Short mmCIF file of C-alpha atoms in Angstrom, two decimals:
data_model
loop_
_atom_site.label_atom_id
_atom_site.label_comp_id
_atom_site.label_asym_id
_atom_site.label_seq_id
_atom_site.Cartn_x
_atom_site.Cartn_y
_atom_site.Cartn_z
CA MET A 1 0.00 0.00 0.00
CA GLY A 2 1.34 3.41 -0.96
CA ASP A 3 1.14 6.56 1.10
CA VAL A 4 -2.58 7.39 1.12
CA THR A 5 -1.86 10.81 2.55
CA GLY A 6 -0.37 11.87 -0.77
CA GLY A 7 2.72 13.27 0.86
CA ARG A 8 0.68 15.29 3.38
CA LEU A 9 2.11 13.62 6.49
CA GLY A 10 4.05 16.74 7.41
CA SER A 11 0.92 18.86 7.42
CA LEU A 12 -1.27 16.22 9.06
CA VAL A 13 1.22 15.81 11.91
CA ASP A 14 3.14 19.05 12.36
CA VAL A 15 4.81 18.34 15.69
CA GLU A 16 7.24 21.21 15.18
CA HIS A 17 4.30 23.60 15.58
CA GLY A 18 2.19 21.40 17.87
CA ILE A 19 -0.57 20.75 15.32
CA VAL A 20 -2.13 17.33 14.62
CA SER A 21 -5.00 16.82 12.19
CA ARG A 22 -8.13 15.03 13.33
CA GLU A 23 -8.00 13.12 10.04
CA ILE A 24 -5.42 10.73 11.44
CA PHE A 25 -7.95 9.66 14.07
CA VAL A 26 -11.02 9.26 11.85
CA SER A 27 -9.88 8.47 8.30
CA ASP A 28 -10.50 4.91 7.04
CA GLU A 29 -7.63 5.20 4.54
CA ILE A 30 -5.10 6.39 7.10
CA TYR A 31 -6.22 3.65 9.47
CA ARG A 32 -5.56 0.97 6.84
CA GLN A 33 -2.10 2.45 6.27
CA GLU A 34 -1.47 2.28 10.03
CA LEU A 35 -2.22 -1.45 10.01
CA GLU A 36 0.37 -2.00 7.29
CA ARG A 37 3.06 0.48 8.20
CA ILE A 38 2.84 0.41 11.99
CA PHE A 39 1.12 -2.73 13.29
CA ALA A 40 2.61 -5.13 10.72
CA ARG A 41 6.11 -3.76 11.43
CA ALA A 42 6.39 -2.80 15.09
CA TRP A 43 7.21 -4.94 18.10
CA LEU A 44 3.90 -5.61 19.88
CA PHE A 45 3.20 -6.91 23.37
CA LEU A 46 1.28 -10.20 23.42
CA GLY A 47 1.17 -11.63 26.92
CA HIS A 48 3.16 -12.87 29.88
CA GLU A 49 5.00 -16.12 30.42
CA SER A 50 3.16 -16.61 33.72
CA GLN A 51 -0.05 -17.04 31.68
CA ILE A 52 1.34 -20.17 29.99
CA PRO A 53 3.46 -21.91 32.67
CA HIS A 54 2.76 -25.52 31.58
CA LEU A 55 3.45 -27.51 28.42
CA GLY A 56 0.48 -27.10 26.07
CA ASP A 57 -0.78 -23.90 27.74
CA TYR A 58 -2.03 -21.20 25.41
CA VAL A 59 -3.73 -17.81 25.37
CA VAL A 60 -5.24 -16.12 22.36
CA SER A 61 -3.87 -12.64 21.84
CA SER A 62 -3.90 -10.03 19.11
CA MET A 63 -1.46 -8.20 16.82
CA GLY A 64 -3.16 -5.21 15.31
CA GLU A 65 -6.54 -6.54 14.21
CA GLU A 66 -5.33 -10.10 13.81
CA SER A 67 -5.90 -12.94 16.25
CA VAL A 68 -2.82 -14.90 17.27
CA ILE A 69 -2.18 -17.90 19.50
CA LEU A 70 0.54 -17.60 22.13
CA CYS A 71 1.43 -21.08 23.32
CA ARG A 72 4.07 -23.21 25.00
CA ASP A 73 4.70 -26.36 22.98
CA ARG A 74 5.26 -29.86 24.35
CA ALA A 75 9.01 -29.19 24.49
CA GLY A 76 8.57 -25.96 26.47
CA GLN A 77 9.28 -23.54 23.61
CA ILE A 78 7.07 -20.47 23.25
CA HIS A 79 5.46 -19.78 19.85
CA VAL A 80 3.12 -17.19 18.36
CA PHE A 81 0.92 -18.31 15.47
CA LEU A 82 -1.64 -16.57 13.31
CA ASN A 83 -4.98 -17.93 14.53
CA SER A 84 -6.16 -18.95 11.09
CA CYS A 85 -6.35 -22.38 9.49
CA ARG A 86 -4.19 -22.82 6.40
CA HIS A 87 -7.07 -24.59 4.59
CA ARG A 88 -9.88 -21.95 4.60
CA GLY A 89 -8.78 -19.48 7.22
CA MET A 90 -11.15 -20.45 10.04
CA LYS A 91 -9.97 -19.59 13.54
CA VAL A 92 -8.36 -22.75 14.79
CA CYS A 93 -8.74 -21.64 18.40
CA ARG A 94 -11.89 -19.87 19.60
CA TYR A 95 -11.18 -20.00 23.32
CA ASP A 96 -9.42 -17.26 25.26
CA GLU A 97 -7.02 -19.62 27.02
CA GLY A 98 -6.51 -23.25 27.95
CA ASN A 99 -4.29 -26.30 27.63
CA THR A 100 -4.26 -28.59 24.63
CA LEU A 101 -2.39 -31.30 22.75
CA GLU A 102 -3.36 -29.77 19.43
CA PHE A 103 -5.50 -27.10 17.77
CA THR A 104 -8.24 -28.59 15.60
CA CYS A 105 -10.01 -26.37 13.10
CA PRO A 106 -13.77 -26.67 13.60
CA TYR A 107 -14.49 -26.13 9.87
CA HIS A 108 -12.89 -29.10 8.07
CA GLY A 109 -10.88 -30.63 10.88
CA TRP A 110 -7.28 -29.84 9.99
CA SER A 111 -5.31 -30.06 13.23
CA TYR A 112 -2.00 -28.60 14.33
CA GLY A 113 0.44 -29.47 17.10
CA THR A 114 1.41 -26.90 19.71
CA ASP A 115 4.57 -26.38 17.65
CA GLY A 116 2.40 -25.34 14.70
CA ALA A 117 2.98 -28.46 12.59
CA LEU A 118 0.06 -29.77 10.54
CA VAL A 119 -0.52 -33.13 12.18
CA GLY A 120 -3.99 -34.14 11.06
CA VAL A 121 -5.96 -33.87 7.80
CA PRO A 122 -9.29 -35.74 7.60
CA PHE A 123 -9.40 -38.31 4.80
CA ALA A 124 -5.92 -37.27 3.77
CA ARG A 125 -5.27 -40.37 1.68
CA ASP A 126 -8.57 -40.25 -0.23
CA ALA A 127 -8.90 -36.48 -0.51
CA TYR A 128 -5.32 -35.66 -1.42
CA GLY A 129 -4.07 -38.98 -2.70
CA GLY A 130 -1.53 -38.97 0.12
CA GLU A 131 0.33 -36.16 -1.68
CA LEU A 132 -0.43 -33.20 0.57
CA GLU A 133 2.91 -31.73 1.60
CA ARG A 134 2.14 -31.21 5.28
CA ALA A 135 5.43 -29.52 6.11
CA ARG A 136 4.38 -26.57 3.90
CA TRP A 137 1.02 -26.10 5.58
CA GLY A 138 1.71 -25.58 9.27
CA LEU A 139 0.34 -22.61 11.17
CA ILE A 140 1.86 -19.27 10.16
CA GLU A 141 4.39 -18.27 12.83
CA VAL A 142 5.74 -14.81 13.64
CA PRO A 143 9.32 -14.48 12.37
CA ARG A 144 10.56 -12.58 15.42
CA LEU A 145 9.68 -13.18 19.06
CA GLU A 146 11.34 -11.96 22.27
CA SER A 147 10.67 -12.79 25.90
CA TYR A 148 11.84 -10.11 28.32
CA LYS A 149 11.44 -10.45 32.09
CA GLY A 150 8.33 -12.55 31.52
CA THR A 151 6.76 -10.29 28.90
CA ILE A 152 6.39 -11.65 25.36
CA TRP A 153 6.74 -9.41 22.30
CA ALA A 154 6.66 -10.17 18.58
CA THR A 155 6.76 -8.53 15.17
CA TRP A 156 5.62 -9.73 11.74
CA ASP A 157 8.48 -7.88 10.03
CA PRO A 158 11.72 -9.90 9.64
CA ALA A 159 13.53 -6.63 8.87
CA ALA A 160 12.48 -4.92 12.11
CA PRO A 161 15.32 -3.87 14.42
CA ALA A 162 16.25 -6.22 17.24
CA PHE A 163 13.88 -5.88 20.19
CA PHE A 164 16.41 -4.20 22.46
CA ASP A 165 17.34 -1.73 19.71
CA TYR A 166 13.63 -1.05 19.28
CA LEU A 167 13.36 -0.30 23.02
CA GLY A 168 16.62 1.66 23.13
CA GLY A 169 17.00 3.71 26.31
CA TYR A 170 13.40 3.04 27.22
CA ARG A 171 14.44 -0.33 28.63
CA LEU A 172 15.32 1.39 31.91
CA TYR A 173 11.76 2.67 32.22
CA LEU A 174 10.10 -0.58 31.20
CA ASP A 175 12.16 -2.20 33.95
CA LEU A 176 10.46 0.07 36.47
CA LEU A 177 7.33 -1.93 35.70
CA LEU A 178 8.83 -5.39 35.33
CA ASP A 179 11.33 -5.54 38.19
CA ALA A 180 10.30 -6.67 41.66
CA TRP A 181 9.30 -3.96 44.12
CA ASP A 182 12.45 -4.58 46.15
CA GLY A 183 14.67 -3.83 43.15
CA ARG A 184 15.46 -7.36 42.00
CA GLU A 185 15.61 -7.89 38.24
CA GLY A 186 12.32 -9.33 36.96
CA GLY A 187 10.26 -11.32 39.41
CA THR A 188 6.79 -10.11 38.44
CA GLU A 189 3.79 -12.16 37.32
CA VAL A 190 0.28 -11.59 36.02
CA ILE A 191 -2.48 -11.86 38.60
CA GLY A 192 -6.01 -12.80 37.54
CA GLY A 193 -7.13 -12.84 33.95
CA THR A 194 -6.74 -10.29 31.20
CA HIS A 195 -9.28 -7.49 31.52
CA LYS A 196 -10.83 -6.74 28.08
CA TRP A 197 -13.30 -4.17 26.92
CA LEU A 198 -14.33 -2.19 23.84
CA MET A 199 -14.23 1.59 23.52
CA PRO A 200 -15.71 3.66 20.65
CA CYS A 201 -12.60 5.70 19.96
CA ASN A 202 -9.43 5.56 17.89
CA TRP A 203 -6.54 3.57 19.43
CA LYS A 204 -4.30 6.66 19.59
CA PHE A 205 -6.49 8.37 22.20
CA PRO A 206 -5.49 6.00 25.03
CA ALA A 207 -1.96 5.47 23.63
CA GLU A 208 -1.11 9.18 23.68
CA ASN A 209 -2.97 9.74 26.95
CA PHE A 210 -0.76 7.18 28.69
CA SER A 211 2.33 8.53 26.95
CA GLY A 212 2.31 11.60 29.12
CA ASP A 213 -0.95 13.46 29.56
CA ARG A 214 -0.69 14.86 33.07
CA TYR A 215 -2.98 17.76 32.17
CA HIS A 216 -6.30 16.04 32.75
CA GLY A 217 -6.48 16.07 36.54
CA VAL A 218 -9.91 17.65 36.36
CA SER A 219 -11.22 14.43 34.81
CA HIS A 220 -10.37 12.44 37.93
CA ARG A 221 -11.55 14.93 40.50
CA SER A 222 -14.66 12.97 41.43
CA VAL A 223 -12.61 9.79 41.93
CA ASP A 224 -10.19 11.65 44.16
CA MET A 225 -13.12 12.88 46.20
CA VAL A 226 -14.58 9.38 46.50
CA GLY A 227 -11.23 8.07 47.68
CA LEU A 228 -10.92 4.63 46.15
CA GLY A 229 -7.30 4.25 47.29
CA PRO A 230 -6.73 1.44 49.75
CA SER A 231 -6.73 3.81 52.72
CA GLY A 232 -9.59 5.91 51.40
CA LYS A 233 -7.48 8.90 50.44
CA GLY A 234 -7.40 9.81 46.76
CA ARG A 235 -6.75 7.21 44.09
CA ARG A 236 -3.63 5.55 45.44
CA ASP A 237 -1.81 5.11 48.70
CA THR A 238 1.71 5.52 47.39
CA GLN A 239 2.20 9.23 47.98
CA GLU A 240 5.85 9.52 46.93
CA ARG A 241 4.85 11.56 43.88
CA THR A 242 3.86 14.55 46.00
CA GLU A 243 7.45 15.43 46.92
CA SER A 244 9.14 14.29 43.71
CA ARG A 245 10.43 16.09 40.68
CA TRP A 246 8.10 15.30 37.79
CA LEU A 247 9.80 14.24 34.58
CA ASP A 248 8.59 13.79 31.02
CA VAL A 249 10.71 11.04 29.51
CA SER A 250 10.47 10.96 25.73
CA PHE A 251 12.34 9.11 22.99
CA PRO A 252 10.84 10.82 19.92
CA ASP A 253 12.93 8.82 17.44
CA LEU A 254 11.57 5.64 18.99
CA GLY A 255 8.10 6.87 19.96
CA HIS A 256 8.29 5.63 23.55
CA SER A 257 7.64 7.78 26.58
CA MET A 258 6.78 7.78 30.28
CA ILE A 259 5.90 10.11 33.09
CA ALA A 260 8.55 9.47 35.73
CA PHE A 261 9.28 10.75 39.21
CA LEU A 262 12.56 11.52 40.96
CA ARG A 263 12.48 11.61 44.73
CA PRO A 264 14.84 13.76 46.82
CA HIS A 265 18.07 12.08 47.95
CA ASP A 266 17.03 12.22 51.60
CA ALA A 267 13.35 11.38 51.16
CA PRO A 268 12.02 9.05 53.83
CA ILE A 269 10.08 5.94 52.91
CA ALA A 270 6.56 7.16 52.21
CA PRO A 271 4.06 5.31 54.42
CA ALA A 272 1.37 3.45 52.51
CA TYR A 273 -1.43 0.95 53.10
CA GLN A 274 -1.66 1.89 56.76
CA ASP A 275 -5.09 0.29 57.05
CA ALA A 276 -3.61 -3.10 56.13
CA PRO A 277 -0.59 -3.60 58.42
CA ALA A 278 0.75 -6.76 56.73
CA VAL A 279 0.63 -5.09 53.33
CA ALA A 280 2.17 -1.90 54.69
CA GLU A 281 5.03 -3.88 56.22
CA TYR A 282 5.63 -5.80 52.97
CA PHE A 283 6.03 -2.61 50.95
CA ARG A 284 8.11 -0.91 53.65
CA GLN A 285 10.57 -3.80 53.60
CA CYS A 286 10.60 -3.78 49.80
CA GLU A 287 11.38 -0.05 49.71
CA GLU A 288 14.23 -0.51 52.17
CA GLU A 289 15.66 -3.33 50.13
CA ARG A 290 15.22 -1.38 46.89
CA ARG A 291 17.36 1.47 48.28
CA ARG A 292 20.04 -0.98 49.31
CA ARG A 293 20.12 -2.76 45.95
CA ARG A 294 19.76 0.16 43.57
CA GLY A 295 21.96 2.79 45.19
CA ALA A 296 21.16 6.30 43.90
CA GLU A 297 18.82 4.83 41.31
CA TRP A 298 16.28 4.00 44.00
CA ARG A 299 15.02 7.57 43.56
CA LEU A 300 13.59 6.96 40.09
CA PHE A 301 9.98 5.79 39.89
CA GLY A 302 7.84 5.20 36.85
CA GLY A 303 4.30 6.23 36.09
CA PRO A 304 2.18 5.78 32.98
CA GLY A 305 3.89 5.48 29.62
CA THR A 306 3.62 4.01 26.14
CA VAL A 307 5.89 1.67 24.22
CA PHE A 308 5.19 2.67 20.64
CA PRO A 309 2.70 2.03 19.27
CA ASN A 310 0.14 0.62 21.68
CA ALA A 311 1.54 -0.96 24.86
CA SER A 312 1.17 1.18 27.96
CA PRO A 313 2.93 0.33 31.21
CA LEU A 314 1.79 1.84 34.49
CA ALA A 315 4.81 1.27 36.66
CA ARG A 316 3.45 2.25 40.07
CA GLN A 317 0.26 1.09 41.75
CA PRO A 318 -2.02 0.03 40.21
CA ARG A 319 0.76 -1.80 38.43
CA THR A 320 -0.47 -2.76 34.99
CA LEU A 321 0.33 -3.18 31.34
CA ALA A 322 -2.36 -2.21 28.84
CA VAL A 323 -2.58 -2.75 25.10
CA TRP A 324 -4.84 -0.67 22.87
CA HIS A 325 -5.79 -2.99 20.00
CA PRO A 326 -7.07 -1.22 16.88
CA ARG A 327 -10.51 -2.47 15.82
CA GLY A 328 -11.19 -0.06 12.99
CA PRO A 329 -10.63 3.70 13.04
CA HIS A 330 -13.55 4.20 15.40
CA GLN A 331 -13.08 1.39 17.91
CA THR A 332 -10.39 0.17 20.28
CA GLU A 333 -10.25 -3.04 22.30
CA ALA A 334 -8.42 -2.44 25.55
CA TRP A 335 -6.62 -5.36 27.21
CA ARG A 336 -5.18 -4.97 30.68
CA TRP A 337 -2.73 -7.21 32.54
CA TYR A 338 -2.18 -6.71 36.29
CA LEU A 339 1.23 -7.39 37.80
CA VAL A 340 2.38 -8.34 41.28
CA ASP A 341 5.66 -9.58 42.73
CA ALA A 342 5.60 -13.32 42.08
CA ASP A 343 6.86 -14.14 45.56
CA ALA A 344 4.66 -11.66 47.46
CA PRO A 345 2.55 -13.18 50.25
CA THR A 346 -0.94 -14.27 49.26
CA GLU A 347 -2.43 -11.62 51.51
CA VAL A 348 -0.59 -8.90 49.59
CA LYS A 349 -1.65 -10.29 46.20
CA ASP A 350 -5.30 -10.52 47.26
CA PHE A 351 -5.20 -6.99 48.61
CA LEU A 352 -3.77 -5.64 45.35
CA ARG A 353 -6.20 -7.64 43.22
CA GLN A 354 -9.14 -6.01 44.97
CA TYR A 355 -7.56 -2.58 44.57
CA TYR A 356 -6.86 -3.14 40.88
CA ILE A 357 -10.49 -4.14 40.27
CA ARG A 358 -11.71 -0.96 41.97
CA TYR A 359 -9.30 1.22 39.99
CA SER A 360 -9.08 0.07 36.39
CA GLY A 361 -11.18 -0.80 33.40
CA PRO A 362 -14.96 -0.89 33.06
CA SER A 363 -15.38 -2.27 36.59
CA GLY A 364 -13.15 0.37 38.10
CA LEU A 365 -13.79 4.02 38.71
CA THR A 366 -10.71 5.86 37.48
CA GLU A 367 -10.78 4.88 33.84
CA GLN A 368 -14.51 5.30 33.47
CA ASP A 369 -13.81 9.02 33.29
CA ASP A 370 -10.88 8.55 30.90
CA MET A 371 -13.07 6.53 28.57
CA GLU A 372 -15.79 9.17 28.65
CA ASN A 373 -13.21 11.67 27.42
CA TRP A 374 -11.81 9.46 24.67
CA ASN A 375 -15.21 8.28 23.46
CA TYR A 376 -16.82 11.68 23.27
CA ALA A 377 -13.70 13.38 21.87
CA HIS A 378 -13.65 10.82 19.08
CA ALA A 379 -17.37 11.14 18.34
CA ALA A 380 -17.11 14.92 18.29
CA SER A 381 -14.16 14.80 15.88
CA ARG A 382 -15.69 12.63 13.12
CA GLY A 383 -18.04 15.09 11.51
CA THR A 384 -17.56 16.78 8.17
CA ILE A 385 -16.95 20.12 9.84
CA ALA A 386 -15.13 18.93 12.97
CA ARG A 387 -12.47 16.95 11.11
CA GLN A 388 -11.35 20.10 9.30
CA TYR A 389 -9.93 21.56 12.51
CA PRO A 390 -6.72 20.21 14.05
CA TYR A 391 -5.93 19.39 17.66
CA ASN A 392 -3.53 21.55 19.64
CA TYR A 393 -0.29 20.07 21.05
CA GLU A 394 1.55 23.31 21.73
CA MET A 395 1.79 22.92 25.49
CA GLY A 396 5.39 23.43 26.58
CA LEU A 397 6.55 23.70 22.98
CA GLY A 398 9.94 25.40 22.91
CA ARG A 399 9.80 25.91 26.67
CA ALA A 400 11.00 22.52 27.88
CA THR A 401 13.30 22.64 30.88
CA ARG A 402 15.69 19.87 30.06
CA ALA A 403 16.53 18.00 33.25
CA SER A 404 18.99 15.58 31.77
CA ARG A 405 19.70 13.28 28.89
CA THR A 406 19.75 9.54 28.87
CA THR A 407 22.76 7.69 27.67
CA GLY A 408 20.50 4.85 26.65
CA SER A 409 21.11 3.04 29.88
CA ARG A 410 20.67 5.30 32.86
CA CYS A 411 18.86 8.45 33.87
CA GLN A 412 21.40 11.12 34.71
CA GLU A 413 20.92 14.42 36.46
CA MET B 1 14.96 13.62 26.24
CA ILE B 2 13.98 14.17 29.85
CA SER B 3 12.19 17.37 30.75
CA ASP B 4 11.58 18.60 34.26
CA VAL B 5 7.89 19.42 34.27
CA THR B 6 7.49 19.90 38.01
CA GLY B 7 4.82 22.60 38.01
CA ASN B 8 5.05 22.98 34.23
CA ALA B 9 2.62 20.87 32.25
CA SER B 10 3.84 19.85 28.84
CA GLU B 11 2.93 17.79 25.80
CA ASN B 12 6.52 16.79 25.01
CA ASN B 13 5.70 13.12 25.21
CA GLN B 14 2.66 13.32 22.95
CA ARG B 15 4.73 15.20 20.35
CA GLY B 16 7.34 12.45 20.59
CA PHE B 17 4.67 9.81 20.03
CA TYR B 18 3.46 11.52 16.85
CA THR B 19 7.01 12.13 15.65
CA ARG B 20 7.52 8.38 15.46
CA TRP B 21 4.03 7.84 14.05
CA ARG B 22 4.89 10.20 11.19
CA GLN B 23 8.23 8.50 10.57
CA LEU B 24 6.72 5.01 10.34
CA MET B 25 3.77 6.11 8.24
CA GLY B 26 6.09 7.83 5.80
CA ALA B 27 8.57 4.98 5.39
CA ARG B 28 8.09 2.08 3.00
CA ASN B 29 10.25 -0.21 5.11
CA TRP B 30 12.55 -0.26 8.13
CA ALA B 31 15.57 0.45 5.95
CA GLU B 32 14.22 3.96 5.34
CA LEU B 33 14.09 4.64 9.07
CA ASP B 34 16.94 5.64 11.31
CA VAL B 35 17.22 3.30 14.25
CA PRO B 36 19.12 5.21 16.91
#
């Protein structure tokens, strides 16, 4: 597919002047180009190893609009396959998750092993004269897959940069989500299932919101007043943000970004979860250990962010990873994974699970208001008149106070 | 780039997001893109 914008990309997205056209949110043609030039090329988040711990475990995930199967084969190797039979394209797996010896297409019965090999063809001898070349007709597998601290990423493009080159210096910030609360490398797992819901808005609304929109506090005012945080004060108990320096971390040549926080050198451990003493003590011990392990780096904390194009970590509580799947220019399917320290006591995990349910997604309170914004902003931008007028992204343009640069490995002051 | 936005709201990150969006949408393949 050629460039449907006819060379107008510079005027549609004029970041130098803080102007972005509404067309890129509502145009069918631009959306189709996004599927080809972004979602078929980029590294995309698919799921977590802790979701498929046993041989034969699988979850169905998504890359762009396309359904894929993430599974652990009988030898323990992780694969990602297009969820489409090679015979007539039927979904070979219509469940969200499970454990299996093979995937059998419900249409004509072709069946595939968990390694993707075509292992069964009904009436093969009579129908194909025994000449069907099965080795050619296995499930279509992604050419590139990477597992990083339990998270699984893949791309359809064999020419894409290596995963760690794709992440670049952002790896430090992704680690703020994936490392254990006490500063150990890795050590997190998914708790509960994957939260999924549909929103009538373009996928870029949530992706850019998580990338660094700290301007919408008014949207959450009612939630702050309700006090859904564990101790009934505001949205969260972890109050270390209040005394921190607030940082916008952006890698414009990679597209990744995060809101981060830098605490003072002499900041005390911020008390949290006081109404649940065992939980409070767990996090207090973790914070102490984190300072010991990380040295000066203990001061850096992550917030919401986006790994381009559509994976959004939220590195502090509620600790989650969201993906904004495109489902047409006017619809997004949000998937949310919730993370805890794998070796945390059961009491701590249960406490966090309840908090996460109150906070996030359609069952929570905080993102109900976000979704209202995204949904109505999208609807109000689709019209013949409305789409002629661009959005404004001038805030802070040319007035950034540069705190530091990253070397690609560490935040420096 | 890291900007100190303590008390200074900014849309640096959103502009970064759309910078990459524009790069990918304008390139026919990865070879046309600079990978830092």
